[in-house]
Coordinates of C-alpha atoms and ligand atoms in Angstrom, one line a residue:
X1 CA 232.6 13.0 237.6
X2 CA 230.8 13.8 240.3
X3 CA 232.9 12.3 243.5
X4 CA 232.3 9.1 244.7
X5 CA 231.0 9.2 247.9
X6 CA 228.4 12.1 247.0
X7 CA 225.2 10.0 246.0
X8 CA 226.8 7.2 248.1
X9 CA 224.5 4.7 250.6
X10 CA 226.6 3.7 253.5
X11 CA 226.0 0.8 255.2
X12 CA 226.9 0.5 259.0
X13 CA 228.4 -2.7 260.2
X14 CA 229.7 -2.7 264.4
X15 CA 232.0 -5.8 264.4
X16 CA 231.1 -6.8 267.6
X17 CA 227.7 -8.3 266.3
X18 CA 227.5 -9.0 262.7
X19 CA 229.1 -12.1 262.6
X20 CA 231.0 -13.9 265.1
X21 CA 234.1 -16.6 262.6
X22 CA 236.2 -18.4 265.8
X23 CA 233.6 -19.4 268.1
X24 CA 233.9 -16.7 271.1
X25 CA 230.4 -15.1 271.4
X26 CA 231.9 -11.9 269.6
X27 CA 232.2 -11.3 265.6
X28 CA 235.2 -10.4 264.3
X29 CA 236.9 -9.0 261.0
X30 CA 236.9 -12.6 259.2
X31 CA 232.8 -13.2 260.3
X32 CA 232.2 -9.4 258.5
X33 CA 234.5 -10.8 255.3
X34 CA 231.6 -14.5 255.6
X35 CA 228.9 -11.6 255.2
X36 CA 229.7 -9.4 253.0
X37 CA 227.1 -10.6 250.1
X38 CA 224.5 -9.4 251.7
X39 CA 225.9 -6.1 251.6
X40 CA 227.0 -6.1 248.6
X41 CA 223.4 -7.3 247.8
X42 CA 221.4 -4.4 248.7
X43 CA 222.8 -2.6 246.6
X44 CA 224.7 0.2 249.0
X45 CA 228.1 1.8 248.1
X46 CA 230.2 1.4 251.0
X47 CA 231.0 -0.1 254.6
X48 CA 231.6 2.0 257.4
X49 CA 233.0 -0.3 260.4
X50 CA 232.4 1.2 264.2
X51 CA 235.7 0.3 266.2
X52 CA 238.4 -2.3 265.6
X53 CA 240.9 -1.5 266.6
X54 CA 243.3 -3.2 269.4
X55 CA 241.1 -1.3 273.0
X56 CA 240.7 -2.5 276.5
X57 CA 236.4 -2.5 275.7
X58 CA 235.7 0.0 278.0
X59 CA 233.5 1.9 275.5
X60 CA 233.2 -0.9 272.8
X61 CA 236.3 0.2 270.6
X62 CA 235.8 3.8 271.2
X63 CA 238.8 3.7 273.6
X64 CA 241.9 3.3 271.4
X65 CA 244.8 1.5 272.7
X66 CA 247.3 1.2 269.3
X67 CA 245.8 3.4 266.3
X68 CA 247.3 1.1 263.9
X69 CA 246.6 -2.3 264.8
X70 CA 243.3 -4.1 265.3
X71 CA 242.1 -6.5 268.2
X72 CA 242.4 -9.6 268.4
X73 CA 239.3 -10.2 269.4
X74 CA 238.3 -9.2 265.9
X75 CA 241.4 -10.8 264.5
X76 CA 244.5 -9.4 263.0
X77 CA 246.6 -7.0 260.0
X78 CA 245.4 -10.0 257.2
X79 CA 242.3 -10.2 258.3
X80 CA 241.7 -6.6 258.0
X81 CA 243.5 -6.4 253.9
X82 CA 241.6 -9.6 253.1
X83 CA 238.6 -7.9 254.8
X84 CA 239.1 -4.3 252.3
X85 CA 240.4 -6.8 249.2
X86 CA 237.1 -8.9 249.5
X87 CA 235.0 -5.5 249.9
X88 CA 236.5 -4.0 247.0
X89 CA 236.5 -7.2 244.9
X90 CA 232.8 -6.4 244.9
X91 CA 232.8 -2.7 244.8
X92 CA 232.5 -1.6 248.4
X93 CA 233.4 1.0 250.2
X94 CA 235.3 0.6 253.2
X95 CA 235.7 3.5 255.6
X96 CA 237.3 3.0 259.6
X97 CA 236.0 5.0 262.7
X98 CA 238.6 7.2 263.9
X99 CA 238.6 7.7 267.3
X100 CA 241.6 10.6 267.3
X101 CA 239.3 12.9 270.2
X102 CA 240.2 10.8 273.0
X103 CA 242.6 7.5 273.6
X104 CA 242.3 4.7 275.8
X105 CA 244.0 5.4 279.5
X106 CA 245.4 2.1 278.7
X107 CA 247.3 3.1 275.6
X108 CA 250.8 4.0 275.9
X109 CA 250.9 7.8 275.7
X110 CA 248.7 8.6 278.5
X111 CA 250.5 5.5 280.2
X112 CA 253.9 8.2 279.7
X113 CA 251.4 11.1 279.9
X114 CA 250.4 10.9 283.3
X115 CA 253.7 9.9 285.2
X116 CA 255.2 13.0 286.2
X117 CA 254.9 17.1 284.2
X118 CA 258.6 17.1 282.6
X119 CA 258.5 13.2 280.6
X120 CA 258.0 13.1 276.6
X121 CA 254.2 13.4 276.5
X122 CA 253.2 15.2 279.5
X123 CA 251.7 18.1 277.3
X124 CA 249.7 14.9 275.2
X125 CA 246.4 14.8 277.4
X126 CA 244.8 18.6 278.8
X127 CA 246.2 19.1 282.3
X128 CA 245.2 20.9 284.7
X129 CA 246.1 22.1 288.0
X130 CA 242.9 21.3 291.2
X131 CA 241.3 25.2 292.7
X132 CA 242.6 26.0 295.7
X133 CA 240.7 24.2 297.5
X134 CA 241.3 20.9 295.1
X135 CA 238.4 21.0 293.1
X136 CA 238.9 20.7 289.5
X137 CA 239.6 23.6 286.8
X138 CA 236.7 24.2 286.1
X139 CA 232.8 23.9 285.9
X140 CA 233.0 21.0 282.5
X141 CA 230.8 18.3 281.9
X142 CA 231.2 14.6 281.2
X143 CA 228.8 13.3 278.2
X144 CA 228.0 10.2 280.4
X145 CA 227.9 11.3 284.0
X146 CA 229.9 13.3 286.9
X147 CA 232.2 15.4 286.1
X148 CA 235.1 16.0 283.0
X149 CA 238.2 15.5 285.1
X150 CA 239.9 13.3 286.7
X151 CA 242.3 13.2 289.7
X152 CA 246.1 11.9 288.8
X153 CA 248.2 11.5 292.6
X154 CA 251.2 11.3 290.4
X155 CA 251.2 14.6 288.5
X156 CA 248.8 16.3 291.7
X157 CA 246.3 17.0 288.9
X158 CA 243.4 16.7 286.7
X159 CA 243.6 15.6 283.2
X160 CA 240.2 15.7 281.0
X161 CA 238.1 13.4 279.6
X162 CA 234.7 14.1 277.8
X163 CA 233.3 10.9 278.1
X164 CA 234.4 8.0 280.8
X165 CA 237.3 8.5 283.1
X166 CA 238.7 5.0 280.7
X167 CA 238.9 8.6 278.1
X168 CA 241.6 11.0 278.6
X169 CA 241.1 13.8 276.1
X170 CA 244.2 14.4 273.5
X171 CA 245.6 17.7 273.7
X172 CA 244.3 19.0 270.5
X173 CA 246.5 22.2 270.9
X174 CA 249.5 20.3 270.9
X175 CA 251.2 20.8 267.0
X176 CA 253.0 17.2 267.6
X177 CA 249.9 15.2 268.7
X178 CA 248.4 16.9 265.6
X179 CA 251.6 15.5 263.5
X180 CA 250.7 11.8 264.9
X181 CA 247.8 11.5 264.8
X182 CA 247.8 12.4 260.9
X183 CA 250.9 9.5 260.9
X184 CA 247.6 7.2 262.3
X185 CA 245.5 8.3 258.6
X186 CA 247.7 7.9 256.3
X187 CA 249.1 4.4 257.9
X188 CA 245.3 3.4 257.3
X189 CA 245.4 5.0 253.6
X190 CA 248.3 3.0 252.2
X191 CA 246.5 0.2 253.9
X192 CA 243.7 1.2 250.7
X193 CA 240.7 2.2 253.2
X194 CA 238.6 5.2 251.3
X195 CA 237.8 6.6 253.8
X196 CA 237.3 7.4 257.4
X197 CA 233.9 8.5 260.2
X198 CA 235.1 10.7 262.6
X199 CA 234.4 10.0 266.1
X200 CA 233.2 14.0 267.6
X201 CA 234.6 15.9 265.9
X202 CA 233.7 18.6 267.2
X203 CA 235.3 17.8 270.9
X204 CA 238.3 17.8 269.7
X205 CA 239.4 21.5 271.1
X206 CA 238.8 23.2 273.9
X207 CA 239.5 26.5 275.8
X208 CA 242.8 26.8 276.2
X209 CA 242.4 29.2 278.7
X210 CA 239.4 25.9 279.8
X211 CA 236.6 28.7 280.5
X212 CA 233.7 27.3 282.7
X213 CA 230.4 27.6 280.8
X214 CA 227.5 28.7 280.8
X215 CA 224.4 27.4 282.5
X216 CA 221.7 26.1 279.5
X217 CA 218.2 28.1 280.8
X218 CA 216.4 25.0 278.5
X219 CA 217.8 21.9 279.9
X220 CA 215.1 19.8 281.4
X221 CA 216.5 15.6 281.4
X222 CA 218.0 13.2 283.2
X223 CA 221.3 13.5 282.7
X224 CA 223.0 16.7 284.3
X225 CA 225.3 17.2 281.0
X226 CA 222.4 18.9 279.3
X227 CA 222.6 21.8 281.9
X228 CA 225.6 23.4 280.0
X229 CA 225.5 25.5 276.4
X230 CA 229.1 23.8 275.4
X231 CA 230.6 26.7 274.6
X232 CA 234.1 26.0 275.6
X233 CA 234.3 22.4 275.8
X234 CA 234.0 21.8 272.4
X235 CA 232.9 23.4 269.0
X236 CA 236.0 25.4 269.4
X237 CA 237.1 27.7 266.2
X238 CA 240.7 26.4 266.1
X239 CA 239.0 23.4 265.9
X240 CA 239.4 24.4 261.5
X241 CA 242.2 24.8 261.3
X242 CA 243.3 21.1 262.3
X243 CA 240.4 19.6 259.9
X244 CA 242.1 21.8 257.3
X245 CA 245.1 19.9 257.7
X246 CA 243.3 16.1 257.9
X247 CA 241.7 17.2 254.2
X248 CA 244.8 18.0 252.5
X249 CA 245.7 14.6 254.2
X250 CA 243.5 13.0 252.3
X251 CA 243.6 15.0 249.7
X252 CA 247.4 14.0 248.6
X253 CA 245.0 10.1 247.9
X254 CA 243.3 9.1 244.8
X255 CA 238.9 9.4 245.8
X256 CA 239.4 9.3 250.0
X257 CA 236.6 10.6 252.2
X258 CA 235.6 11.8 256.0
X259 CA 232.4 12.2 257.8
X260 CA 232.2 13.5 261.0
X261 CA 230.6 13.0 263.0
X262 CA 229.5 16.7 265.5
X263 CA 227.9 15.0 269.1
X264 CA 225.2 18.3 269.5
X265 CA 221.7 18.8 269.1
X266 CA 219.1 21.8 267.2
X267 CA 220.4 24.4 265.9
X268 CA 223.8 24.4 267.1
X269 CA 224.7 20.5 265.5
X270 CA 223.2 22.2 261.7
X271 CA 224.8 25.3 262.3
X272 CA 228.5 22.9 263.2
X273 CA 227.7 20.9 260.3
X274 CA 227.5 23.4 257.7
X275 CA 230.5 25.0 258.7
X276 CA 233.0 21.7 258.9
X277 CA 231.7 20.9 255.4
X278 CA 231.8 24.6 254.0
X279 CA 234.2 24.7 250.9
X280 CA 236.6 22.4 249.9
X281 CA 239.2 22.6 252.2
X282 CA 237.3 21.6 255.2
X283 CA 235.3 17.8 255.4
X284 CA 233.9 16.6 252.8
X285 CA 230.6 16.5 254.6
X286 CA 229.1 15.5 258.9
X287 CA 226.2 13.8 260.3
X288 CA 224.4 14.7 263.5
X289 CA 222.3 12.8 265.7
X290 CA 219.1 15.8 264.5
X291 CA 217.6 12.6 262.3
X292 CA 218.8 10.4 266.2
X293 CA 216.1 11.6 267.7
X294 CA 212.4 11.3 268.4
X295 CA 211.2 13.7 266.0
X296 CA 209.1 12.5 263.6
X297 CA 207.4 15.8 261.6
X298 CA 207.5 16.6 258.8
X299 CA 209.2 20.9 260.1
X300 CA 211.6 18.5 261.4
X301 CA 213.2 16.1 259.1
X302 CA 212.4 19.8 257.0
X303 CA 214.6 21.3 259.2
X304 CA 217.1 19.8 259.4
X305 CA 217.7 19.2 255.2
X306 CA 217.0 23.1 254.6
X307 CA 218.9 24.0 258.3
X308 CA 221.9 22.4 256.3
X309 CA 221.2 24.2 252.5
X310 CA 221.3 27.4 254.1
X311 CA 224.5 27.3 256.0
X312 CA 226.4 26.1 253.5
X313 CA 225.3 26.1 249.8
X314 CA 228.5 24.2 249.5
X315 CA 228.6 22.2 252.1
X316 CA 227.0 18.3 252.1
X317 CA 225.4 16.1 254.4
X318 CA 224.3 13.0 256.0
X319 CA 221.7 11.2 257.1
X320 CA 220.5 8.7 259.1
X321 CA 218.0 7.1 261.3
X322 CA 220.0 4.1 262.9
X323 CA 222.9 3.6 264.8
X324 CA 224.5 2.2 268.0
X325 CA 224.0 5.1 269.8
X326 CA 220.2 4.6 270.2
X327 CA 217.1 3.6 270.0
X328 CA 216.2 1.3 267.0
X329 CA 213.7 4.0 264.7
X330 CA 210.7 1.5 264.2
X331 CA 211.0 1.1 267.9
X332 CA 211.1 4.9 268.8
X333 CA 209.5 6.0 266.2
X334 CA 206.4 3.3 267.2
X335 CA 203.6 6.1 267.6
X336 CA 204.0 6.7 264.8
X337 CA 203.1 3.6 263.1
X338 CA 200.7 1.2 261.3
X339 CA 202.7 -1.3 262.2
X340 CA 206.0 -1.9 262.8
X341 CA 206.8 -3.4 258.8
X342 CA 205.0 -0.4 257.4
X343 CA 207.4 2.2 259.9
X344 CA 210.3 0.4 258.8
X345 CA 209.2 0.3 255.2
X346 CA 208.5 4.3 255.2
X347 CA 212.1 5.3 256.8
X348 CA 213.3 3.2 253.8
X349 CA 211.3 5.4 251.1
X350 CA 212.6 8.7 252.8
X351 CA 215.8 8.5 254.2
X352 CA 216.4 7.7 250.7
X353 CA 215.1 9.9 249.0
X354 CA 216.9 12.5 250.6
X355 CA 219.7 14.3 249.3
X356 CA 223.3 13.7 250.2
X357 CA 225.4 10.4 251.5
X358 CA 223.2 7.7 253.5
X359 CA 223.9 5.5 256.1
X360 CA 221.9 2.4 257.3
X361 CA 222.5 0.8 260.5
X362 CA 223.1 -2.7 260.3
X363 CA 219.0 -4.5 260.7
X364 CA 217.4 -1.8 259.7
X365 CA 217.3 -3.4 255.9
X366 CA 214.8 -6.2 258.6
X367 CA 213.1 -3.5 259.9
X368 CA 214.7 -4.8 263.4
X369 CA 213.7 -3.4 266.3
X370 CA 215.6 -2.2 269.8
X371 CA 216.0 -5.3 271.9
X372 CA 214.3 -5.3 275.6
X373 CA 216.6 -6.2 278.4
X374 CA 217.7 -7.2 281.8
X375 CA 219.9 -5.2 284.4
X376 CA 221.7 -8.4 284.5
X377 CA 222.3 -8.4 280.5
X378 CA 223.6 -5.4 280.2
X379 CA 227.5 -3.8 278.9
X380 CA 227.1 -0.3 278.4
X381 CA 228.6 2.1 281.0
X382 CA 226.2 4.7 281.2
X383 CA 223.6 2.8 281.7
X384 CA 225.4 0.6 284.3
X385 CA 225.3 3.7 286.5
X386 CA 222.2 5.3 285.7
X387 CA 219.7 2.5 285.3
X388 CA 217.0 2.4 284.7
X389 CA 216.1 6.1 284.1
X390 CA 219.8 5.8 281.7
X391 CA 218.7 2.3 279.6
X392 CA 222.2 2.5 277.5
X393 CA 222.4 1.7 274.1
X394 CA 222.7 -2.0 273.8
X395 CA 218.9 -2.8 273.1
X396 CA 220.5 -1.7 269.3
X397 CA 223.5 -3.7 269.8
X398 CA 222.3 -6.9 269.6
X399 CA 223.5 -8.8 267.6
X400 CA 222.1 -8.9 263.4
X401 CA 220.4 -11.6 262.3
X402 CA 221.1 -14.5 260.0
X403 CA 219.3 -18.0 259.8
X404 CA 216.1 -18.6 262.0
X405 CA 216.5 -22.5 262.2
X406 CA 220.2 -22.2 263.4
X407 CA 221.6 -21.2 267.6
X408 CA 221.4 -17.5 268.3
X409 CA 219.8 -17.0 265.1
X410 CA 223.7 -18.0 263.3
X411 CA 225.0 -15.1 264.7
X412 CA 227.0 -17.2 267.0
X413 CA 227.5 -20.9 268.1
X414 CA 228.8 -19.5 270.8
X415 CA 227.0 -17.9 273.9
X416 CA 226.6 -13.7 272.4
X417 CA 227.8 -11.0 274.7
X418 CA 224.8 -9.4 274.4
X419 CA 221.6 -11.8 273.6
X420 CA 219.2 -12.7 270.4
X421 CA 216.1 -12.2 271.8
X422 CA 212.8 -13.8 269.8
X423 CA 211.0 -10.8 269.1
X424 CA 214.9 -9.6 266.7
X425 CA 215.2 -13.3 265.9
X426 CA 211.3 -14.0 264.0
X427 CA 213.2 -11.2 260.8
X428 CA 216.2 -12.8 260.1
X429 CA 216.9 -12.4 256.9
X430 CA 216.4 -16.1 256.0
X431 CA 212.4 -16.0 256.4
X432 CA 212.5 -12.1 254.9
X433 CA 214.5 -13.6 251.9
X434 CA 211.2 -16.2 250.8
X435 CA 209.2 -13.3 251.0
X436 CA 209.1 -11.0 248.2
X437 CA 206.9 -8.5 250.8
X438 CA 209.4 -8.5 253.8
X439 CA 211.2 -5.2 254.4
X440 CA 214.4 -6.4 253.4
X441 CA 212.5 -6.7 249.7
X442 CA 211.4 -3.0 249.7
X443 CA 215.3 -2.7 250.8
X444 CA 216.6 -4.0 248.0
X445 CA 213.8 -2.4 245.7
X446 CA 214.1 1.2 247.2
X447 CA 217.8 0.9 246.7
X448 CA 217.6 -0.3 243.5
X449 CA 214.7 2.6 242.5
X450 CA 217.2 5.5 243.9
X451 CA 220.4 4.0 242.2
X452 CA 218.3 4.6 239.2
X453 CA 216.8 8.4 239.6
X454 CA 219.6 11.0 239.0
X455 CA 216.9 13.5 240.6
X456 CA 216.9 11.3 244.0
X457 CA 220.9 11.0 243.8
X458 CA 222.1 14.6 243.1
X459 CA 218.9 16.8 242.5
X460 CA 218.3 20.2 244.5
X461 CA 215.8 19.8 246.8
X462 CA 212.3 22.5 247.6
X463 CA 210.0 21.7 250.2
X464 CA 206.2 22.8 249.2
X465 CA 203.9 24.2 251.3
X466 CA 201.6 21.5 253.1
X467 CA 200.1 21.3 256.3
X468 CA 201.8 18.0 258.8
X469 CA 201.7 15.0 258.6
X470 CA 202.9 15.0 254.9
X471 CA 206.7 15.9 254.5
X472 CA 207.0 16.3 250.7
X473 CA 209.8 17.9 248.7
X474 CA 211.3 18.0 245.5
X475 CA 214.0 16.6 243.6
X476 CA 215.6 18.2 240.5
X477 CA 218.4 17.4 238.5
X478 CA 218.9 18.8 235.2
X479 CA 216.0 19.6 234.3
X480 CA 213.8 15.8 235.6
X481 CA 211.9 16.0 238.7
X482 CA 210.4 13.9 241.3
X483 CA 208.8 14.8 243.9
X484 CA 208.8 12.7 246.6
X485 CA 205.4 12.6 249.0
X486 CA 205.4 10.5 253.0
X487 CA 202.1 10.3 254.9
X488 CA 203.7 10.2 258.2
X489 CA 201.3 8.9 260.7
X490 CA 199.3 5.5 261.2
X491 CA 196.0 7.1 259.4
X492 CA 195.5 7.4 255.8
X493 CA 195.2 11.2 253.9
X494 CA 194.6 12.4 250.5
X495 CA 195.9 15.7 248.0
X496 CA 195.0 17.0 245.1
X497 CA 197.8 17.2 242.0
X498 CA 197.6 19.5 239.5
X499 CA 200.1 18.4 236.2
X500 CA 201.0 15.6 234.5
X501 CA 202.6 12.7 235.9
X502 CA 202.5 9.1 237.6
X503 CA 203.7 6.4 240.4
X504 CA 207.0 5.9 239.9
X505 CA 209.0 3.3 241.3
X506 CA 207.7 1.4 244.4
X507 CA 205.7 3.5 246.0
X508 CA 202.9 2.7 248.4
X509 CA 200.4 4.7 247.7
X510 CA 197.2 5.9 244.8
X511 CA 196.5 7.9 242.5
X512 CA 193.9 9.0 240.0
X513 CA 191.6 11.7 238.7
X514 CA 194.1 13.5 240.3
X515 CA 193.3 12.4 243.5
X516 CA 196.5 11.1 245.4
X517 CA 195.7 8.4 248.3
X518 CA 198.1 7.4 251.1
X519 CA 197.5 4.4 252.9
X520 CA 199.1 5.0 256.8
X521 CA 202.5 5.7 256.4
X522 CA 202.4 5.4 252.6
X523 CA 204.8 7.0 250.4
X524 CA 204.9 8.1 246.7
X525 CA 207.5 9.1 244.5
X526 CA 205.3 11.4 241.4
X527 CA 207.4 12.6 238.1
X528 CA 207.5 15.0 236.4
X529 CA 207.1 19.4 237.2
X530 CA 203.4 18.5 239.3
X531 CA 201.5 20.8 242.2
X532 CA 200.4 19.3 245.6
X533 CA 197.9 20.5 247.3
X534 CA 196.2 19.4 251.0
Ligands
NOJ601 C1 230.6 8.4 269.5 C2 229.8 6.9 269.5 O1 229.2 6.9 268.2 C3 229.9 6.8 270.5 O2 229.7 5.0 270.8 C4 230.4 6.6 271.5 O3 230.7 6.3 273.4 C5 231.4 8.5 271.5 N1 231.8 8.3 270.4 C6 232.9 9.1 272.3 O4 234.1 7.9 272.0
MG602 MG1 234.4 -13.9 266.9

């Protein structure tokens, strides 16, 4: 039997912004449970919950202070069990976010570690002496700006934080740290979760000798992180051994999976995805930010897919166009759009035709756009620090819009933690539900088409050579072929088709006498074994 996750569509829920049930302006677990029918009704297979664990929320839950409890903002362990039970009843798997590369600085482990150089947890984080002139031990920068080292006067040492100062890196070179983290994962496996999204999986290890990173000659951009090639502060070969331990743990249970988030870019990201998913004893799959970038060309999408195929023929990828860290794709790619809805439909058609596992981000099924915010509305630390050059991630994290007629579009009766603005509310579920031509209706139709096509779910993928702006690829499974064609531009395109074929599924194109006409952001699925020419 093919493992369930190989062709799964996973719906990412950002718990703070999905549904508030207790009137505090912040989404919570009970709210999610109430809204699961909407998710199941789309025809997806699983949900991924961004972090829900006890946290001071400096990085909105990506700073965990108790790995085996729920933050009171979100509810209780009993609420979590109820959520999992309801999801399973609806046929949805549940994946949680494990953030184990770093903890919160308020985690009791760190509180103890920072006290002295000889306490029982002295070596649980990455501590280093200063240089003779008092400066940090090496040149490593934090992703969120400034050095990756913070001074601790009690130990007269620095600690490593790849992200915020409040997110100290755990020391994975210490076997006791590995053992303890694996036990926290077991806690959730025993509770019935179906898998883990592994935050920043390529940051788990650092170079034990703390060597300086070399410069990156290609760097442009306003942020400091890109000035280096991060060969010593992440992507370390030692990580493979720990990934194998995690796999051995999940393999003790039935049908569980792990998807690693690779925080890197370009060919390096593709290479790491391949390396971490090769064979059967590492991660089940990886995802990277490659398709979360501003690039919207056929060559780019082809390079991502072929890169993983060539790098790890037996590996597995997971692709997404939006998440809680990047500008929503309808806004990010707007220069390539006839109109936002056409782009939203095309993105759905394209993403759901790609090989591998697919992640959708809450609101994307509504064609949701990025929310414009002013400085006073921001909560995201890098934006607060570097505004306006760094816009931050609040604009893609604003609340889900359910009901156009209710306050805050039905998200909360209180003041929401981030505002619900008119352009977003105008895309509410109640409005689109009533419209057969809505983006929401298109998502449902495309998801159901994907389910009905073994070639889309499990097929091999090959790319014919066609000039921009057309992306085309053929998916083949057990003798059945489907050719997927996309016009990645705001002007119409035509192609010549040779061979016996018909337009399948909810295609947005026309075919007659061997001419395929794709309108702006058009898309087509063509049955049979055919040939395409510009
Ligand atoms: C990646 C997460 O997606 C992001 O939201 C977070 O800030 C960093 N990892 C640090 O945990
Ligand atoms: Mg609440």
